[in-house]
Short mmCIF file of C-alpha atoms in Angstrom, two decimals:
data_model
loop_
_atom_site.label_atom_id
_atom_site.label_comp_id
_atom_site.label_asym_id
_atom_site.label_seq_id
_atom_site.Cartn_x
_atom_site.Cartn_y
_atom_site.Cartn_z
CA MET H 1 -62.49 10.00 -61.03
CA ILE H 2 -65.93 8.43 -61.44
CA TRP H 3 -68.79 10.86 -62.02
CA ASN H 4 -71.75 8.49 -61.44
CA LYS H 5 -70.52 5.47 -59.50
CA GLU H 6 -74.02 4.03 -59.11
CA VAL H 7 -74.36 3.55 -62.86
CA GLU H 8 -70.75 3.28 -64.03
CA CYS H 9 -70.00 0.51 -61.50
CA MET H 10 -73.43 -1.17 -61.62
CA SER H 11 -73.55 -4.98 -61.59
CA ARG H 12 -74.24 -6.71 -64.89
CA GLU H 13 -77.58 -7.99 -63.59
CA GLU H 14 -78.71 -4.52 -62.47
CA MET H 15 -77.56 -2.98 -65.76
CA GLN H 16 -79.48 -5.52 -67.83
CA LYS H 17 -82.60 -4.90 -65.78
CA LEU H 18 -82.29 -1.13 -66.31
CA GLN H 19 -81.61 -1.61 -70.01
CA GLY H 20 -84.64 -3.86 -70.37
CA GLU H 21 -86.95 -1.31 -68.73
CA ARG H 22 -85.61 1.49 -70.89
CA LEU H 23 -85.79 -0.59 -74.05
CA LYS H 24 -89.46 -1.33 -73.45
CA ASN H 25 -90.16 2.38 -72.92
CA VAL H 26 -88.34 3.53 -76.04
CA VAL H 27 -89.97 0.84 -78.20
CA GLU H 28 -93.39 1.97 -76.98
CA ARG H 29 -92.42 5.58 -77.77
CA VAL H 30 -91.39 4.93 -81.37
CA TYR H 31 -94.25 2.51 -82.00
CA ASN H 32 -96.86 5.00 -80.81
CA ASN H 33 -95.30 8.20 -82.20
CA CYS H 34 -93.27 7.35 -85.30
CA GLU H 35 -95.08 5.86 -88.28
CA PRO H 36 -91.97 4.53 -90.10
CA TYR H 37 -90.91 2.58 -87.00
CA ARG H 38 -94.43 1.32 -86.35
CA LYS H 39 -94.76 0.12 -89.96
CA ARG H 40 -91.37 -1.60 -89.88
CA MET H 41 -92.14 -3.34 -86.60
CA GLN H 42 -95.49 -4.51 -87.92
CA GLU H 43 -93.79 -5.89 -91.02
CA ALA H 44 -91.38 -7.77 -88.73
CA GLY H 45 -94.30 -9.13 -86.70
CA VAL H 46 -93.21 -7.50 -83.45
CA SER H 47 -95.02 -5.13 -81.06
CA PRO H 48 -94.10 -3.43 -77.77
CA ALA H 49 -95.79 -6.31 -75.92
CA ASP H 50 -93.04 -8.61 -77.22
CA ILE H 51 -90.26 -6.59 -75.55
CA ASN H 52 -89.83 -7.53 -71.89
CA SER H 53 -86.05 -7.65 -71.42
CA ILE H 54 -82.89 -6.41 -73.09
CA GLN H 55 -82.44 -9.87 -74.62
CA ASP H 56 -85.59 -9.23 -76.69
CA ILE H 57 -83.77 -6.54 -78.65
CA VAL H 58 -82.88 -9.11 -81.33
CA LYS H 59 -86.59 -9.25 -82.27
CA LEU H 60 -86.46 -5.64 -83.46
CA PRO H 61 -85.58 -4.53 -87.02
CA PHE H 62 -82.42 -2.56 -87.78
CA SER H 63 -82.20 1.11 -88.74
CA SER H 64 -79.49 2.92 -90.71
CA LYS H 65 -78.36 6.27 -92.06
CA LYS H 66 -80.52 5.62 -95.10
CA ASP H 67 -83.60 5.90 -92.87
CA LEU H 68 -82.47 9.32 -91.64
CA ARG H 69 -82.01 10.44 -95.23
CA ASP H 70 -85.24 8.89 -96.52
CA TYR H 71 -87.32 10.55 -93.79
CA TYR H 72 -85.44 13.88 -93.80
CA PRO H 73 -85.95 16.11 -91.94
CA TRP H 74 -88.61 15.20 -89.38
CA GLY H 75 -90.01 11.82 -90.45
CA LEU H 76 -88.34 9.93 -87.59
CA LEU H 77 -89.42 12.27 -84.80
CA SER H 78 -90.95 10.52 -81.81
CA ALA H 79 -91.74 13.75 -79.95
CA PRO H 80 -93.74 16.80 -81.00
CA LEU H 81 -91.67 19.36 -82.88
CA SER H 82 -92.62 21.83 -80.17
CA GLU H 83 -90.51 19.78 -77.72
CA ILE H 84 -87.38 19.84 -79.90
CA VAL H 85 -85.07 22.45 -78.39
CA ARG H 86 -81.95 21.91 -80.50
CA VAL H 87 -80.99 20.54 -83.90
CA HIS H 88 -77.67 19.02 -84.97
CA ALA H 89 -76.71 17.58 -88.33
CA SER H 90 -74.06 15.69 -90.24
CA SER H 91 -73.35 15.40 -93.96
CA GLY H 92 -75.54 13.44 -96.33
CA THR H 93 -74.57 11.78 -99.59
CA THR H 94 -76.37 14.29 -101.81
CA GLY H 95 -75.76 17.48 -99.90
CA LYS H 96 -78.78 17.06 -97.64
CA PRO H 97 -77.64 16.73 -94.01
CA ILE H 98 -78.73 14.05 -91.59
CA VAL H 99 -80.82 16.01 -89.10
CA VAL H 100 -81.15 15.09 -85.42
CA GLY H 101 -83.67 16.74 -83.08
CA LEU H 102 -83.10 16.81 -79.31
CA THR H 103 -85.46 17.50 -76.40
CA LYS H 104 -84.47 19.05 -73.06
CA ASN H 105 -84.19 15.58 -71.55
CA ASP H 106 -82.00 14.48 -74.45
CA LEU H 107 -79.65 17.38 -73.77
CA ALA H 108 -79.59 16.47 -70.08
CA SER H 109 -78.67 12.86 -70.91
CA TRP H 110 -75.97 14.10 -73.26
CA ALA H 111 -74.51 16.37 -70.58
CA GLU H 112 -74.57 13.46 -68.12
CA SER H 113 -72.75 11.21 -70.58
CA GLY H 114 -70.18 13.92 -71.26
CA ALA H 115 -69.65 14.53 -67.56
CA ARG H 116 -68.73 10.87 -67.11
CA CYS H 117 -66.17 11.23 -69.90
CA PHE H 118 -64.59 14.40 -68.56
CA SER H 119 -64.46 13.00 -65.03
CA ALA H 120 -62.70 9.89 -66.34
CA PHE H 121 -60.12 12.22 -67.86
CA GLY H 122 -59.43 13.62 -64.39
CA LEU H 123 -61.30 16.91 -64.80
CA ASP H 124 -63.54 18.69 -62.29
CA LYS H 125 -64.90 22.12 -61.32
CA ASN H 126 -61.38 23.45 -60.79
CA ASP H 127 -60.45 22.96 -64.44
CA MET H 128 -60.70 25.27 -67.43
CA VAL H 129 -61.61 23.54 -70.71
CA GLN H 130 -60.80 25.17 -74.04
CA VAL H 131 -63.24 23.75 -76.59
CA SER H 132 -61.65 23.97 -80.04
CA TYR H 133 -64.05 21.68 -81.85
CA GLY H 134 -66.27 23.48 -84.34
CA TYR H 135 -69.49 24.92 -82.95
CA GLY H 136 -72.74 24.89 -84.93
CA LEU H 137 -74.55 21.93 -86.49
CA PHE H 138 -71.52 19.72 -85.83
CA THR H 139 -71.95 18.05 -82.42
CA GLY H 140 -68.34 18.41 -81.29
CA GLY H 141 -68.31 21.96 -79.98
CA LEU H 142 -71.59 22.08 -78.09
CA GLY H 143 -71.20 18.46 -76.94
CA ALA H 144 -67.88 19.14 -75.24
CA HIS H 145 -69.23 22.48 -74.01
CA GLY H 146 -72.17 20.84 -72.22
CA ALA H 147 -69.95 18.20 -70.65
CA GLY H 148 -67.58 20.83 -69.28
CA GLU H 149 -70.35 22.93 -67.81
CA ASN H 150 -72.00 19.88 -66.25
CA ILE H 151 -68.90 19.04 -64.18
CA GLY H 152 -68.67 22.69 -63.16
CA ALA H 153 -65.54 23.46 -65.15
CA THR H 154 -64.93 26.83 -66.76
CA VAL H 155 -65.51 26.50 -70.52
CA ILE H 156 -63.70 28.59 -73.13
CA PRO H 157 -65.84 28.28 -76.30
CA MET H 158 -63.06 28.98 -78.80
CA SER H 159 -64.37 26.83 -81.68
CA SER H 160 -61.88 25.84 -84.39
CA GLY H 161 -59.39 27.93 -86.34
CA ASN H 162 -57.61 31.23 -85.53
CA THR H 163 -54.62 29.33 -84.16
CA GLN H 164 -52.63 32.26 -82.81
CA LYS H 165 -55.61 33.43 -80.77
CA GLN H 166 -56.17 29.85 -79.59
CA ILE H 167 -52.64 29.79 -78.19
CA MET H 168 -52.90 33.26 -76.66
CA MET H 169 -56.17 32.45 -74.87
CA MET H 170 -54.90 29.07 -73.74
CA HIS H 171 -51.87 30.79 -72.26
CA ASP H 172 -53.48 33.91 -70.81
CA LEU H 173 -56.61 32.26 -69.36
CA GLY H 174 -54.78 29.23 -68.01
CA ALA H 175 -56.65 26.45 -69.80
CA THR H 176 -55.96 23.06 -68.19
CA ALA H 177 -57.75 20.95 -70.85
CA LEU H 178 -58.05 21.14 -74.62
CA ALA H 179 -60.89 19.54 -76.63
CA CYS H 180 -60.40 19.27 -80.40
CA THR H 181 -59.54 16.82 -83.18
CA PRO H 182 -56.18 15.06 -82.71
CA SER H 183 -54.85 16.43 -86.00
CA TYR H 184 -55.62 19.99 -84.91
CA ALA H 185 -54.00 19.26 -81.55
CA LEU H 186 -50.75 18.42 -83.34
CA TYR H 187 -51.01 21.58 -85.39
CA LEU H 188 -51.54 23.57 -82.21
CA ALA H 189 -48.60 21.81 -80.57
CA GLU H 190 -46.28 22.86 -83.36
CA ALA H 191 -47.65 26.40 -83.31
CA MET H 192 -47.13 26.55 -79.55
CA GLN H 193 -43.49 25.62 -79.98
CA ALA H 194 -43.07 28.44 -82.47
CA SER H 195 -44.93 30.96 -80.28
CA PRO H 196 -43.25 33.44 -77.94
CA TYR H 197 -44.60 31.50 -74.94
CA LYS H 198 -42.57 28.86 -73.14
CA ARG H 199 -44.14 25.47 -72.49
CA ASP H 200 -43.90 25.80 -68.72
CA GLU H 201 -46.00 28.97 -68.93
CA PHE H 202 -49.04 26.90 -69.97
CA LYS H 203 -51.23 25.05 -67.46
CA LEU H 204 -52.50 22.52 -70.02
CA ARG H 205 -52.49 18.93 -68.72
CA VAL H 206 -55.36 17.03 -70.44
CA GLY H 207 -56.33 16.56 -74.09
CA ILE H 208 -59.83 15.42 -75.16
CA PHE H 209 -59.56 14.24 -78.74
CA GLY H 210 -62.02 12.61 -81.12
CA ALA H 211 -64.07 12.98 -84.34
CA GLU H 212 -61.41 11.27 -86.47
CA PRO H 213 -59.23 8.15 -86.32
CA TRP H 214 -55.86 8.52 -84.63
CA THR H 215 -53.04 6.19 -83.74
CA GLU H 216 -51.10 5.41 -80.59
CA SER H 217 -48.02 6.96 -82.18
CA MET H 218 -49.99 10.14 -82.79
CA ARG H 219 -51.15 10.08 -79.16
CA LYS H 220 -47.56 9.83 -77.96
CA GLU H 221 -46.43 12.65 -80.23
CA ILE H 222 -49.19 14.95 -78.99
CA GLU H 223 -48.40 14.08 -75.37
CA GLN H 224 -44.69 14.68 -75.86
CA LYS H 225 -45.07 17.98 -77.69
CA MET H 226 -47.78 19.39 -75.43
CA GLY H 227 -46.75 17.79 -72.17
CA ILE H 228 -50.27 16.47 -71.55
CA LYS H 229 -52.24 13.24 -71.12
CA ALA H 230 -54.30 12.58 -74.27
CA TYR H 231 -57.67 10.80 -74.08
CA ASP H 232 -60.02 9.49 -76.75
CA ILE H 233 -63.70 10.47 -76.70
CA TYR H 234 -66.21 8.66 -78.95
CA GLY H 235 -69.56 9.64 -80.39
CA LEU H 236 -71.84 9.75 -83.41
CA THR H 237 -74.10 12.62 -84.41
CA GLU H 238 -76.96 10.20 -85.06
CA ILE H 239 -76.73 8.72 -81.55
CA ILE H 240 -75.91 11.88 -79.54
CA GLY H 241 -72.41 13.20 -80.38
CA PRO H 242 -69.27 13.09 -78.20
CA GLY H 243 -70.05 11.25 -74.97
CA VAL H 244 -71.17 7.86 -76.22
CA GLY H 245 -67.86 6.44 -75.02
CA PHE H 246 -64.60 7.39 -73.33
CA GLU H 247 -61.23 6.13 -72.17
CA CYS H 248 -60.37 5.91 -68.48
CA GLU H 249 -56.91 6.38 -67.01
CA HIS H 250 -55.96 2.80 -67.91
CA GLN H 251 -56.78 3.36 -71.61
CA CYS H 252 -57.58 -0.31 -72.24
CA GLY H 253 -60.61 0.31 -74.46
CA THR H 254 -63.50 2.73 -74.74
CA HIS H 255 -66.12 2.55 -71.96
CA LEU H 256 -69.60 2.91 -73.47
CA ASN H 257 -72.42 4.62 -71.58
CA GLU H 258 -74.56 1.55 -72.08
CA ASP H 259 -77.42 2.69 -69.86
CA PHE H 260 -78.10 5.33 -72.54
CA PHE H 261 -76.71 3.66 -75.66
CA TYR H 262 -77.03 -0.12 -75.81
CA PRO H 263 -74.32 -1.69 -78.01
CA GLU H 264 -74.42 -4.88 -80.05
CA ILE H 265 -71.94 -6.51 -82.41
CA ILE H 266 -73.41 -8.21 -85.47
CA ASP H 267 -72.14 -10.01 -88.52
CA PRO H 268 -72.22 -7.21 -91.14
CA GLU H 269 -73.30 -9.67 -93.83
CA THR H 270 -75.99 -11.69 -92.04
CA GLY H 271 -77.06 -9.29 -89.26
CA GLU H 272 -76.73 -12.09 -86.70
CA PRO H 273 -75.46 -11.15 -83.20
CA LEU H 274 -71.83 -12.04 -82.44
CA PRO H 275 -70.36 -12.95 -79.04
CA ASP H 276 -68.16 -10.62 -76.99
CA GLY H 277 -64.59 -10.50 -78.23
CA GLU H 278 -65.50 -11.23 -81.86
CA LYS H 279 -65.08 -8.48 -84.44
CA GLY H 280 -68.18 -7.28 -86.26
CA GLU H 281 -70.35 -4.26 -86.98
CA LEU H 282 -71.26 -1.99 -84.07
CA VAL H 283 -74.98 -1.36 -83.55
CA PHE H 284 -76.54 1.09 -81.07
CA THR H 285 -80.01 1.49 -79.60
CA THR H 286 -80.71 4.80 -77.84
CA LEU H 287 -82.49 3.73 -74.65
CA THR H 288 -83.61 7.12 -73.31
CA LYS H 289 -83.71 9.41 -76.33
CA GLU H 290 -87.01 11.23 -76.85
CA GLY H 291 -86.61 13.41 -79.92
CA MET H 292 -85.34 10.95 -82.52
CA PRO H 293 -84.62 7.57 -80.91
CA LEU H 294 -82.77 5.03 -83.01
CA ILE H 295 -83.46 1.32 -82.70
CA ARG H 296 -80.60 -1.05 -83.60
CA PHE H 297 -78.80 1.62 -85.62
CA ARG H 298 -76.09 0.14 -87.83
CA THR H 299 -73.01 2.35 -87.49
CA ARG H 300 -70.94 0.44 -90.10
CA ASP H 301 -67.99 0.68 -87.67
CA LEU H 302 -66.07 -2.55 -87.06
CA THR H 303 -64.97 -3.39 -83.52
CA CYS H 304 -65.58 -5.85 -80.67
CA LEU H 305 -66.88 -5.61 -77.08
CA HIS H 306 -65.57 -6.73 -73.65
CA ARG H 307 -67.69 -6.86 -70.50
CA GLU H 308 -65.20 -7.82 -67.78
CA LYS H 309 -64.69 -5.25 -65.01
CA CYS H 310 -62.02 -2.64 -65.74
CA ALA H 311 -59.14 -1.91 -63.38
CA CYS H 312 -60.64 1.56 -62.88
CA GLY H 313 -63.65 -0.05 -61.16
CA ARG H 314 -66.13 0.61 -63.94
CA THR H 315 -68.30 -2.25 -65.16
CA LEU H 316 -69.47 -0.41 -68.29
CA VAL H 317 -68.84 -2.47 -71.42
CA ARG H 318 -65.64 -1.59 -73.26
CA MET H 319 -65.15 -1.28 -77.00
CA ASP H 320 -61.90 -1.86 -78.88
CA LYS H 321 -60.57 0.89 -81.12
CA ILE H 322 -62.59 1.09 -84.34
CA MET H 323 -60.89 -1.24 -86.83
CA GLY H 324 -62.46 0.06 -90.02
CA ARG H 325 -65.81 0.46 -91.74
CA CYS H 326 -68.20 -1.73 -93.64
CA ASP H 327 -68.86 0.88 -96.31
CA ASP H 328 -66.99 3.47 -98.33
CA MET H 329 -67.40 6.45 -96.05
CA LEU H 330 -64.23 8.46 -95.51
CA ILE H 331 -63.53 10.45 -92.35
CA ILE H 332 -61.38 13.41 -93.34
CA ARG H 333 -60.41 15.91 -90.63
CA GLY H 334 -63.32 14.64 -88.56
CA VAL H 335 -65.89 15.11 -91.34
CA ASN H 336 -67.81 12.25 -92.98
CA VAL H 337 -67.27 12.32 -96.76
CA PHE H 338 -68.90 10.01 -99.30
CA PRO H 339 -67.67 9.59 -102.90
CA THR H 340 -71.29 9.98 -104.00
CA GLN H 341 -71.25 13.51 -102.60
CA ILE H 342 -68.32 14.38 -104.87
CA GLU H 343 -70.05 12.70 -107.79
CA SER H 344 -73.23 14.70 -107.23
CA VAL H 345 -71.27 17.97 -107.46
CA ILE H 346 -69.23 16.99 -110.50
CA CYS H 347 -72.29 15.83 -112.45
CA GLU H 348 -73.88 19.25 -111.99
CA ILE H 349 -70.95 21.17 -113.53
CA PRO H 350 -71.24 21.35 -117.34
CA GLU H 351 -67.50 21.72 -117.97
CA LEU H 352 -66.66 18.41 -116.29
CA GLU H 353 -66.83 14.77 -117.23
CA SER H 354 -68.22 12.37 -114.63
CA HIS H 355 -64.83 10.72 -114.11
CA PHE H 356 -63.00 11.61 -110.92
CA PHE H 357 -60.56 10.18 -108.38
CA ILE H 358 -60.20 10.99 -104.68
CA THR H 359 -56.88 10.67 -102.88
CA VAL H 360 -56.70 11.01 -99.10
CA ASP H 361 -53.39 11.02 -97.27
CA ARG H 362 -51.89 12.25 -94.02
CA VAL H 363 -49.02 14.72 -94.21
CA ASN H 364 -47.50 16.14 -91.03
CA ASN H 365 -50.35 14.52 -89.06
CA THR H 366 -53.01 16.40 -91.04
CA ASP H 367 -55.38 14.81 -93.55
CA THR H 368 -54.98 15.88 -97.18
CA PHE H 369 -57.93 15.71 -99.58
CA GLU H 370 -57.36 15.78 -103.35
CA VAL H 371 -59.95 15.41 -106.10
CA LYS H 372 -58.80 14.83 -109.67
CA VAL H 373 -61.49 15.38 -112.28
CA GLU H 374 -61.59 15.32 -116.06
CA VAL H 375 -62.53 18.38 -118.06
CA LYS H 376 -64.60 17.98 -121.23
CA PRO H 377 -62.57 18.45 -124.44
CA GLU H 378 -64.30 21.70 -125.42
CA PHE H 379 -63.46 23.27 -122.06
CA TYR H 380 -59.93 21.91 -121.58
CA VAL H 381 -57.54 24.76 -122.43
CA PRO H 382 -54.24 24.11 -120.59
CA SER H 383 -52.64 27.15 -122.21
CA ASP H 384 -55.19 29.41 -120.49
CA GLU H 385 -53.94 29.05 -116.91
CA ALA H 386 -56.27 31.72 -115.56
CA LYS H 387 -59.32 29.97 -116.96
CA MET H 388 -58.28 26.55 -115.65
CA SER H 389 -57.43 28.01 -112.23
CA SER H 390 -60.81 29.74 -112.04
CA LEU H 391 -62.63 26.51 -112.91
CA ALA H 392 -60.65 24.50 -110.33
CA LYS H 393 -61.43 27.11 -107.68
CA SER H 394 -65.14 27.01 -108.55
CA VAL H 395 -65.23 23.20 -108.34
CA ALA H 396 -63.45 23.27 -104.96
CA GLN H 397 -65.97 25.78 -103.62
CA ARG H 398 -68.91 23.66 -104.81
CA ILE H 399 -67.49 20.52 -103.18
CA THR H 400 -66.76 22.41 -99.96
CA SER H 401 -70.36 23.64 -99.79
CA VAL H 402 -71.58 20.03 -99.90
CA VAL H 403 -69.10 18.11 -97.75
CA GLY H 404 -67.97 20.86 -95.38
CA ILE H 405 -64.21 20.69 -96.01
CA GLN H 406 -62.13 22.05 -98.87
CA PRO H 407 -60.32 19.74 -101.29
CA VAL H 408 -57.41 20.42 -103.60
CA VAL H 409 -58.96 20.12 -107.08
CA VAL H 410 -56.70 18.97 -109.91
CA LEU H 411 -58.13 19.32 -113.42
CA VAL H 412 -56.88 16.73 -115.92
CA GLU H 413 -57.20 16.29 -119.66
CA PRO H 414 -59.96 14.17 -121.24
CA GLN H 415 -59.29 10.45 -120.72
CA GLY H 416 -56.78 11.45 -118.05
CA ILE H 417 -58.33 9.19 -115.41
CA GLN H 418 -57.91 5.44 -115.81
CA ARG H 419 -61.02 3.53 -116.81
CA SER H 420 -62.10 0.21 -115.34
CA GLU H 421 -64.06 -2.59 -116.96
CA GLY H 422 -65.41 -3.64 -113.60
CA LYS H 423 -66.42 -1.56 -110.63
CA ALA H 424 -64.80 1.86 -110.83
CA LYS H 425 -62.11 2.57 -108.26
CA ARG H 426 -62.57 6.17 -107.24
CA VAL H 427 -60.83 6.41 -103.87
CA LEU H 428 -57.27 5.90 -102.65
CA ASP H 429 -56.84 6.29 -98.90
CA LYS H 430 -53.11 6.28 -98.17
CA ARG H 431 -53.55 6.77 -94.43
CA VAL H 432 -52.59 3.88 -92.20
CA PHE H 433 -54.39 3.78 -88.85
CA ALA H 434 -52.15 1.26 -87.17
CA ASN H 435 -50.21 1.56 -83.95
#
């Protein structure tokens, strides 16, 4: 099903015209209302008068997560704080979150984007969507919630966790769609098989999964165990959250809502634009956002774009599955984790050396997160198990408070972590995101 045929099936010429008009408006907004953007544009020798079509976007300077951190919390606002009606946030490298402020119109655009996604998944007002993404500052829960309400579906705001109740409510209320991370979906699938309910007693038929990388083999396993059709939904907190992109029934790439979020692919080293079909770094410009618009925001995600018409009838540009990242950010259970976050915690604990090693793996389709860290000689007492256990627990709690997910902390003896004469290797990601 197509929610907004006028836009989703718009001709390339009409889309470019609309994008050009919206780009001019958003550039005027940030230039007139946001000093950091105005200063950066002046340094680049560009003004709103220079932007007359979407092709002029290459004249504009890039932005990045560093800007959101440097101007935390409100330095990048392009609307009065009195017009910000909701705040979302994601993790920062030093414990400070990346804050995003949204106006009423921003929320309306987000709900529109989400409605297109849910409609592409075959959902409508007759469906019941169980939202098992986390609610709160994370965009997943409320993003999926708004999309469900906008198509007229009944929304069950379960949030994450409490698996037995999840299954009971899914069964008793007759949920037809489940929205959560793919790893949690597999956990639920296994719990459903062990529950007293039979599979044919559930009405579930659609899965809406995102917030972390997942493979085709994982998709097939979820579909087989749950008896559903599993779809990928794409988003970034900085841009808007879930709803930036979606799969249609043909699942031949991710359709991007390019009338709201204009995509580019650039060479991650030079910043030069790359042609369609060539792999590079994904960049977004928010064309209608009022609260905190982002101009040429570098996502660090690696992918490529395709603009030929899809078999579903949509002309929206399609994005290949994310192939990796340009930086060292880890996505663990849907949460962005930076090694520098771990370092910031460890350096604040007097019993610990600054040497640590992170190992991420996937066991039974769930991400594992281990942090090995050296203890200073005067505090390393392996014979005192209670003391070592208490210290490990304290370190785990401190890391959890910063990154949002709990690691397994392993304390090792002094000099227990291998040294390097060059750049220190502090991360081992054993996961393989291949088909």
